[in-house]
């Protein structure tokens, strides 16, 4: 089996599926290849929900990207006829001595994002389920919320295929060749050629070596859903949240349809490599204990029995900023990775930007912060191997 396309996308998760949709709707002959069948549980997009925030750390470029992503998610909702984004509000909490919010508030207000700075007394009054020490404060974003992540992937998939894109699920890439003109992607079901190639392989980027070697490390992450007091933590009464605590950074969601408060830890995690089976939730004592201890300290009425759990993967760059750029050795190859931990919310905007890059257009969002040049590119580019 040998076919030719305009663009091939390797990795059809959040970024890849979004890019496939935006290319296909422009009439671009697009092939998406994935080692599994998206949406699936082998990447970073499962687990029901992802936060979407606009008052972002990292500067104005992130704020602009978040706002563009929000607009694109609304467009996807209209196009798909599904509710994908829930504006629950997001409460970002931290000890005031850390000074986490001042610059974020300035950047957000400069972009017209609504934010409130709240002290512990006000937080505890508004959300009786929270018990925040007086040394803490928060930045509240009333227009933020969460995305139904797997629904988002499924919506992009359905629309991309309807626009003529092709998807090869359960297909591992065995080899990639680029000679300055066309690129060739070799798989067990055939070889495929295209003028341009987008690599969005997530935590699986190491499997594409030596064609590309990115400074990305993958780690195993866990989340848990805990039985919570009805009414206090339900959707509509309780926001999404982030929490910078003494024992680490955490994020979470209200109880959706009685499923329990979802909470995960942002920092830490065990190393993971493609091909390894991540150890199940509960293998490490801290899988549950870290989450439970944090709930008991700050939201004790949400620290009931563990209702369910999940294991996923982060893919992190050294500075935890994304990589979105051309391959240093091949102008017609675009690489996009290092998104985990905070990338899903941006995938609607990133997919659109990747489509624009593949078509030789200037992206509608500023991608300068995500350039490969901030790393040693001599160790990144592969040869025509």
mmCIF file of C-alpha atoms in Angstrom, residues 63-356:
data_model
loop_
_atom_site.group_PDB
_atom_site.id
_atom_site.type_symbol
_atom_site.label_atom_id
_atom_site.label_comp_id
_atom_site.label_asym_id
_atom_site.label_seq_id
_atom_site.Cartn_x
_atom_site.Cartn_y
_atom_site.Cartn_z
ATOM 1 C CA UNK A 63 -2.761 34.627 27.465
ATOM 2 C CA UNK A 64 -3.287 35.371 23.768
ATOM 3 C CA UNK A 65 -2.989 31.686 22.904
ATOM 4 C CA UNK A 66 -5.518 30.761 25.603
ATOM 5 C CA UNK A 67 -8.026 33.308 24.312
ATOM 6 C CA UNK A 68 -7.595 32.094 20.736
ATOM 7 C CA UNK A 69 -8.059 28.512 21.933
ATOM 8 C CA UNK A 70 -11.243 29.491 23.765
ATOM 9 C CA UNK A 71 -12.678 31.000 20.585
ATOM 10 C CA UNK A 72 -11.778 27.864 18.654
ATOM 11 C CA UNK A 73 -13.378 25.581 21.245
ATOM 12 C CA UNK A 74 -16.591 27.604 20.931
ATOM 13 C CA UNK A 75 -16.407 27.197 17.165
ATOM 14 C CA UNK A 76 -15.962 23.456 17.607
ATOM 15 C CA UNK A 77 -18.988 23.309 19.893
ATOM 16 C CA UNK A 78 -21.096 25.047 17.264
ATOM 17 C CA UNK A 79 -19.783 22.888 14.445
ATOM 18 C CA UNK A 80 -20.157 19.607 16.335
ATOM 19 C CA UNK A 81 -23.383 20.412 18.181
ATOM 20 C CA UNK A 82 -21.860 19.187 21.459
ATOM 21 C CA UNK A 83 -21.179 20.896 24.758
ATOM 22 C CA UNK A 84 -17.427 20.694 25.200
ATOM 23 C CA UNK A 85 -16.577 23.657 27.449
ATOM 24 C CA UNK A 86 -18.098 24.238 30.899
ATOM 25 C CA UNK A 87 -17.491 27.665 32.434
ATOM 26 C CA UNK A 88 -17.266 26.579 36.041
ATOM 27 C CA UNK A 89 -14.743 29.283 36.898
ATOM 28 C CA UNK A 90 -11.222 28.388 38.041
ATOM 29 C CA UNK A 91 -9.810 29.274 41.460
ATOM 30 C CA UNK A 92 -6.001 29.444 41.610
ATOM 31 C CA UNK A 93 -4.781 29.245 45.231
ATOM 32 C CA UNK A 94 -1.328 29.781 46.747
ATOM 33 C CA UNK A 95 0.430 31.185 49.797
ATOM 34 C CA UNK A 96 0.577 34.943 49.329
ATOM 35 C CA UNK A 97 4.280 35.022 50.249
ATOM 36 C CA UNK A 98 5.011 33.287 46.933
ATOM 37 C CA UNK A 99 3.722 36.284 44.960
ATOM 38 C CA UNK A 100 2.324 34.093 42.218
ATOM 39 C CA UNK A 101 -0.472 36.240 40.886
ATOM 40 C CA UNK A 102 0.595 39.852 40.379
ATOM 41 C CA UNK A 103 2.158 39.482 36.927
ATOM 42 C CA UNK A 104 -0.522 37.068 35.775
ATOM 43 C CA UNK A 105 -3.235 39.515 36.780
ATOM 44 C CA UNK A 106 -1.497 42.342 34.919
ATOM 45 C CA UNK A 107 -1.104 40.261 31.758
ATOM 46 C CA UNK A 108 -4.698 39.067 31.980
ATOM 47 C CA UNK A 109 -6.209 42.489 32.550
ATOM 48 C CA UNK A 110 -4.151 43.852 29.668
ATOM 49 C CA UNK A 111 -5.877 41.303 27.429
ATOM 50 C CA UNK A 112 -9.350 41.993 28.821
ATOM 51 C CA UNK A 113 -9.561 38.813 30.905
ATOM 52 C CA UNK A 114 -11.764 39.074 34.005
ATOM 53 C CA UNK A 115 -9.933 38.176 37.217
ATOM 54 C CA UNK A 116 -10.509 38.680 40.931
ATOM 55 C CA UNK A 117 -7.932 38.612 43.695
ATOM 56 C CA UNK A 118 -9.409 37.062 46.827
ATOM 57 C CA UNK A 119 -8.162 36.575 50.368
ATOM 58 C CA UNK A 120 -8.686 33.390 52.359
ATOM 59 C CA UNK A 121 -11.730 34.683 54.255
ATOM 60 C CA UNK A 122 -13.558 35.551 51.033
ATOM 61 C CA UNK A 123 -12.653 32.211 49.466
ATOM 62 C CA UNK A 124 -13.896 30.252 52.464
ATOM 63 C CA UNK A 125 -17.109 32.269 52.467
ATOM 64 C CA UNK A 126 -17.874 31.797 48.760
ATOM 65 C CA UNK A 127 -16.981 28.109 48.688
ATOM 66 C CA UNK A 128 -17.739 26.564 52.095
ATOM 67 C CA UNK A 129 -16.085 23.328 51.037
ATOM 68 C CA UNK A 130 -12.670 25.032 51.073
ATOM 69 C CA UNK A 131 -10.681 25.601 54.255
ATOM 70 C CA UNK A 132 -7.821 27.846 53.220
ATOM 71 C CA UNK A 133 -5.256 29.105 55.765
ATOM 72 C CA UNK A 134 -5.139 32.877 56.264
ATOM 73 C CA UNK A 135 -1.685 33.025 54.662
ATOM 74 C CA UNK A 136 -3.220 31.973 51.332
ATOM 75 C CA UNK A 137 -4.843 34.034 48.608
ATOM 76 C CA UNK A 138 -6.313 33.273 45.214
ATOM 77 C CA UNK A 139 -6.820 34.545 41.700
ATOM 78 C CA UNK A 140 -10.304 33.656 40.481
ATOM 79 C CA UNK A 141 -11.208 33.522 36.789
ATOM 80 C CA UNK A 142 -15.017 33.473 36.440
ATOM 81 C CA UNK A 143 -14.915 32.844 32.673
ATOM 82 C CA UNK A 144 -12.519 29.897 32.901
ATOM 83 C CA UNK A 145 -13.608 26.306 33.377
ATOM 84 C CA UNK A 146 -12.978 22.863 31.969
ATOM 85 C CA UNK A 147 -13.121 20.938 28.712
ATOM 86 C CA UNK A 148 -14.475 17.439 28.191
ATOM 87 C CA UNK A 149 -11.209 16.248 26.696
ATOM 88 C CA UNK A 150 -12.205 12.973 25.092
ATOM 89 C CA UNK A 151 -15.347 14.535 23.623
ATOM 90 C CA UNK A 152 -13.132 17.215 22.081
ATOM 91 C CA UNK A 153 -10.895 14.647 20.386
ATOM 92 C CA UNK A 154 -13.909 12.681 19.170
ATOM 93 C CA UNK A 155 -15.517 15.851 17.776
ATOM 94 C CA UNK A 156 -12.380 16.833 15.875
ATOM 95 C CA UNK A 157 -12.057 13.289 14.562
ATOM 96 C CA UNK A 158 -15.625 13.130 13.297
ATOM 97 C CA UNK A 159 -15.394 16.511 11.583
ATOM 98 C CA UNK A 160 -11.940 15.853 10.104
ATOM 99 C CA UNK A 161 -13.073 12.584 8.559
ATOM 100 C CA UNK A 162 -16.234 14.248 7.275
ATOM 101 C CA UNK A 163 -14.017 16.819 5.541
ATOM 102 C CA UNK A 164 -12.053 14.058 3.812
ATOM 103 C CA UNK A 165 -9.089 13.432 6.118
ATOM 104 C CA UNK A 166 -7.930 9.834 6.482
ATOM 105 C CA UNK A 167 -7.026 8.194 9.796
ATOM 106 C CA UNK A 168 -4.885 5.111 10.261
ATOM 107 C CA UNK A 169 -5.411 3.867 13.838
ATOM 108 C CA UNK A 170 -3.344 1.138 15.485
ATOM 109 C CA UNK A 171 -0.495 1.934 13.122
ATOM 110 C CA UNK A 172 3.021 2.450 14.435
ATOM 111 C CA UNK A 173 5.515 4.458 12.427
ATOM 112 C CA UNK A 174 8.549 2.330 11.674
ATOM 113 C CA UNK A 175 10.702 4.828 9.802
ATOM 114 C CA UNK A 176 10.652 8.379 8.433
ATOM 115 C CA UNK A 177 12.650 9.663 5.480
ATOM 116 C CA UNK A 178 13.064 13.245 4.248
ATOM 117 C CA UNK A 179 15.250 14.297 1.333
ATOM 118 C CA UNK A 180 14.516 17.995 0.992
ATOM 119 C CA UNK A 181 11.437 17.350 -1.107
ATOM 120 C CA UNK A 182 8.814 14.812 -0.184
ATOM 121 C CA UNK A 183 8.756 12.941 3.087
ATOM 122 C CA UNK A 184 8.063 9.231 3.426
ATOM 123 C CA UNK A 185 6.513 7.528 6.418
ATOM 124 C CA UNK A 186 6.938 3.779 6.582
ATOM 125 C CA UNK A 187 4.484 1.589 8.489
ATOM 126 C CA UNK A 188 3.540 -2.075 8.594
ATOM 127 C CA UNK A 189 0.505 -1.382 6.380
ATOM 128 C CA UNK A 190 2.397 0.539 3.728
ATOM 129 C CA UNK A 191 4.533 3.531 2.851
ATOM 130 C CA UNK A 192 3.050 7.020 2.619
ATOM 131 C CA UNK A 193 4.475 10.130 1.004
ATOM 132 C CA UNK A 194 3.605 13.797 1.433
ATOM 133 C CA UNK A 195 4.916 17.248 0.730
ATOM 134 C CA UNK A 196 4.833 18.113 4.417
ATOM 135 C CA UNK A 197 4.901 16.273 7.715
ATOM 136 C CA UNK A 198 3.626 17.234 11.193
ATOM 137 C CA UNK A 199 4.964 15.289 14.158
ATOM 138 C CA UNK A 200 2.744 15.462 17.260
ATOM 139 C CA UNK A 201 3.716 12.232 18.975
ATOM 140 C CA UNK A 202 3.381 13.384 22.583
ATOM 141 C CA UNK A 203 5.094 11.144 25.109
ATOM 142 C CA UNK A 204 5.908 8.787 22.216
ATOM 143 C CA UNK A 205 8.413 11.152 20.563
ATOM 144 C CA UNK A 206 11.378 8.931 21.552
ATOM 145 C CA UNK A 207 9.981 6.266 19.223
ATOM 146 C CA UNK A 208 10.704 8.607 16.294
ATOM 147 C CA UNK A 209 14.444 8.722 16.950
ATOM 148 C CA UNK A 210 16.841 9.161 15.231
ATOM 149 C CA UNK A 211 14.797 11.183 12.747
ATOM 150 C CA UNK A 212 14.127 13.683 15.504
ATOM 151 C CA UNK A 213 15.412 13.797 19.073
ATOM 152 C CA UNK A 214 13.617 16.387 21.172
ATOM 153 C CA UNK A 215 14.506 17.395 24.749
ATOM 154 C CA UNK A 216 11.325 15.840 26.094
ATOM 155 C CA UNK A 217 10.990 13.494 29.049
ATOM 156 C CA UNK A 218 7.858 11.498 29.736
ATOM 157 C CA UNK A 219 6.550 10.756 33.218
ATOM 158 C CA UNK A 220 3.731 8.687 34.655
ATOM 159 C CA UNK A 221 1.002 10.768 36.322
ATOM 160 C CA UNK A 222 -2.034 9.786 38.356
ATOM 161 C CA UNK A 223 -5.406 11.328 39.148
ATOM 162 C CA UNK A 224 -8.174 10.274 41.503
ATOM 163 C CA UNK A 225 -11.865 10.942 41.973
ATOM 164 C CA UNK A 226 -12.953 11.177 45.620
ATOM 165 C CA UNK A 227 -16.424 10.980 47.099
ATOM 166 C CA UNK A 228 -17.481 14.469 48.152
ATOM 167 C CA UNK A 229 -20.235 16.156 50.112
ATOM 168 C CA UNK A 230 -23.262 16.603 47.812
ATOM 169 C CA UNK A 231 -24.003 20.221 47.022
ATOM 170 C CA UNK A 232 -20.684 21.686 48.174
ATOM 171 C CA UNK A 233 -18.550 20.378 45.339
ATOM 172 C CA UNK A 234 -20.991 19.790 42.480
ATOM 173 C CA UNK A 235 -20.770 21.393 39.076
ATOM 174 C CA UNK A 236 -22.488 24.744 39.257
ATOM 175 C CA UNK A 237 -21.510 25.259 42.890
ATOM 176 C CA UNK A 238 -17.769 24.581 42.841
ATOM 177 C CA UNK A 239 -15.048 25.755 40.446
ATOM 178 C CA UNK A 240 -12.097 24.048 38.882
ATOM 179 C CA UNK A 241 -8.986 24.770 40.884
ATOM 180 C CA UNK A 242 -5.219 24.852 41.116
ATOM 181 C CA UNK A 243 -3.391 24.766 44.431
ATOM 182 C CA UNK A 244 0.236 25.488 45.240
ATOM 183 C CA UNK A 245 0.642 23.678 48.567
ATOM 184 C CA UNK A 246 3.677 22.954 50.706
ATOM 185 C CA UNK A 247 3.797 19.378 49.431
ATOM 186 C CA UNK A 248 3.433 20.183 45.728
ATOM 187 C CA UNK A 249 1.228 21.620 43.020
ATOM 188 C CA UNK A 250 -2.293 20.277 42.496
ATOM 189 C CA UNK A 251 -5.237 20.812 40.163
ATOM 190 C CA UNK A 252 -8.802 19.602 40.217
ATOM 191 C CA UNK A 253 -12.417 19.725 39.124
ATOM 192 C CA UNK A 254 -15.874 19.807 40.672
ATOM 193 C CA UNK A 255 -17.864 16.618 41.074
ATOM 194 C CA UNK A 256 -19.549 16.003 37.716
ATOM 195 C CA UNK A 257 -22.804 14.020 37.864
ATOM 196 C CA UNK A 258 -21.888 12.721 41.308
ATOM 197 C CA UNK A 259 -18.589 11.248 40.128
ATOM 198 C CA UNK A 260 -16.553 12.837 42.901
ATOM 199 C CA UNK A 261 -13.976 15.622 43.046
ATOM 200 C CA UNK A 262 -11.139 14.920 40.634
ATOM 201 C CA UNK A 263 -7.639 15.888 41.780
ATOM 202 C CA UNK A 264 -4.151 15.350 40.399
ATOM 203 C CA UNK A 265 -0.643 16.384 41.285
ATOM 204 C CA UNK A 266 1.182 18.492 38.707
ATOM 205 C CA UNK A 267 4.793 18.025 39.826
ATOM 206 C CA UNK A 268 6.740 14.801 40.253
ATOM 207 C CA UNK A 269 5.997 11.532 38.505
ATOM 208 C CA UNK A 270 7.866 8.355 37.580
ATOM 209 C CA UNK A 271 9.920 8.213 34.350
ATOM 210 C CA UNK A 272 8.239 6.408 31.461
ATOM 211 C CA UNK A 273 9.452 5.235 28.056
ATOM 212 C CA UNK A 274 7.466 4.209 24.971
ATOM 213 C CA UNK A 275 6.659 0.532 25.077
ATOM 214 C CA UNK A 276 6.594 0.317 28.851
ATOM 215 C CA UNK A 277 3.327 -0.429 30.617
ATOM 216 C CA UNK A 278 2.735 2.277 33.223
ATOM 217 C CA UNK A 279 2.271 0.753 36.639
ATOM 218 C CA UNK A 280 -1.380 0.976 37.744
ATOM 219 C CA UNK A 281 -2.783 3.476 40.199
ATOM 220 C CA UNK A 282 -1.981 2.406 43.735
ATOM 221 C CA UNK A 283 1.347 0.802 42.886
ATOM 222 C CA UNK A 284 3.029 3.727 44.633
ATOM 223 C CA UNK A 285 1.775 4.687 48.071
ATOM 224 C CA UNK A 286 1.776 8.368 47.143
ATOM 225 C CA UNK A 287 -0.621 7.773 44.232
ATOM 226 C CA UNK A 288 -3.519 8.108 46.639
ATOM 227 C CA UNK A 289 -1.890 9.456 49.789
ATOM 228 C CA UNK A 290 -0.644 12.711 48.226
ATOM 229 C CA UNK A 291 -4.061 13.465 46.794
ATOM 230 C CA UNK A 292 -5.956 12.477 49.914
ATOM 231 C CA UNK A 293 -3.655 14.403 52.233
ATOM 232 C CA UNK A 294 -4.146 17.557 50.182
ATOM 233 C CA UNK A 295 -7.925 17.184 50.163
ATOM 234 C CA UNK A 296 -7.985 16.526 53.893
ATOM 235 C CA UNK A 297 -5.980 19.709 54.500
ATOM 236 C CA UNK A 298 -7.858 22.065 52.169
ATOM 237 C CA UNK A 299 -11.181 20.395 51.232
ATOM 238 C CA UNK A 300 -11.881 17.813 53.955
ATOM 239 C CA UNK A 301 -15.463 17.168 52.862
ATOM 240 C CA UNK A 302 -14.139 16.052 49.480
ATOM 241 C CA UNK A 303 -11.766 13.496 50.980
ATOM 242 C CA UNK A 304 -14.174 10.553 50.995
ATOM 243 C CA UNK A 305 -13.520 7.132 49.555
ATOM 244 C CA UNK A 306 -11.610 6.823 46.300
ATOM 245 C CA UNK A 307 -14.316 6.426 43.660
ATOM 246 C CA UNK A 308 -12.080 5.894 40.623
ATOM 247 C CA UNK A 309 -8.579 6.580 39.375
ATOM 248 C CA UNK A 310 -6.529 6.883 36.214
ATOM 249 C CA UNK A 311 -2.929 6.863 35.024
ATOM 250 C CA UNK A 312 -1.744 9.072 32.188
ATOM 251 C CA UNK A 313 1.485 10.573 30.883
ATOM 252 C CA UNK A 314 3.116 13.986 30.880
ATOM 253 C CA UNK A 315 5.676 14.939 28.233
ATOM 254 C CA UNK A 316 7.859 17.752 29.503
ATOM 255 C CA UNK A 317 10.575 19.978 28.083
ATOM 256 C CA UNK A 318 13.335 21.254 30.424
ATOM 257 C CA UNK A 319 11.636 24.654 30.800
ATOM 258 C CA UNK A 320 8.086 23.200 30.558
ATOM 259 C CA UNK A 321 7.281 25.467 27.607
ATOM 260 C CA UNK A 322 6.043 23.867 24.405
ATOM 261 C CA UNK A 323 7.980 23.094 21.245
ATOM 262 C CA UNK A 324 6.278 24.280 18.046
ATOM 263 C CA UNK A 325 8.725 24.773 15.195
ATOM 264 C CA UNK A 326 10.179 23.410 11.994
ATOM 265 C CA UNK A 327 12.564 20.498 12.134
ATOM 266 C CA UNK A 328 16.083 22.003 12.142
ATOM 267 C CA UNK A 329 17.179 19.833 9.203
ATOM 268 C CA UNK A 330 13.959 19.670 7.187
ATOM 269 C CA UNK A 331 11.918 22.761 6.348
ATOM 270 C CA UNK A 332 8.866 20.734 5.394
ATOM 271 C CA UNK A 333 8.690 18.909 8.747
ATOM 272 C CA UNK A 334 6.985 20.547 11.731
ATOM 273 C CA UNK A 335 7.494 19.288 15.266
ATOM 274 C CA UNK A 336 5.119 20.035 18.139
ATOM 275 C CA UNK A 337 5.595 18.532 21.592
ATOM 276 C CA UNK A 338 6.223 19.041 25.270
ATOM 277 C CA UNK A 339 2.593 19.961 25.930
ATOM 278 C CA UNK A 340 1.707 17.879 28.943
ATOM 279 C CA UNK A 341 0.785 19.311 32.253
ATOM 280 C CA UNK A 342 -0.872 22.330 30.719
ATOM 281 C CA UNK A 343 -1.183 21.848 26.974
ATOM 282 C CA UNK A 344 -4.593 20.366 26.239
ATOM 283 C CA UNK A 345 -6.498 23.631 26.661
ATOM 284 C CA UNK A 346 -4.427 25.141 23.854
ATOM 285 C CA UNK A 347 -4.837 22.293 21.370
ATOM 286 C CA UNK A 348 -7.591 23.949 19.353
ATOM 287 C CA UNK A 349 -5.364 26.979 18.710
ATOM 288 C CA UNK A 350 -2.186 24.936 18.306
ATOM 289 C CA UNK A 351 -3.830 22.655 15.753
ATOM 290 C CA UNK A 352 -4.880 25.671 13.739
ATOM 291 C CA UNK A 353 -1.348 27.104 13.945
ATOM 292 C CA UNK A 354 0.162 23.800 12.833
ATOM 293 C CA UNK A 355 -2.163 23.743 9.834
ATOM 294 C CA UNK A 356 -1.100 27.288 8.965
#
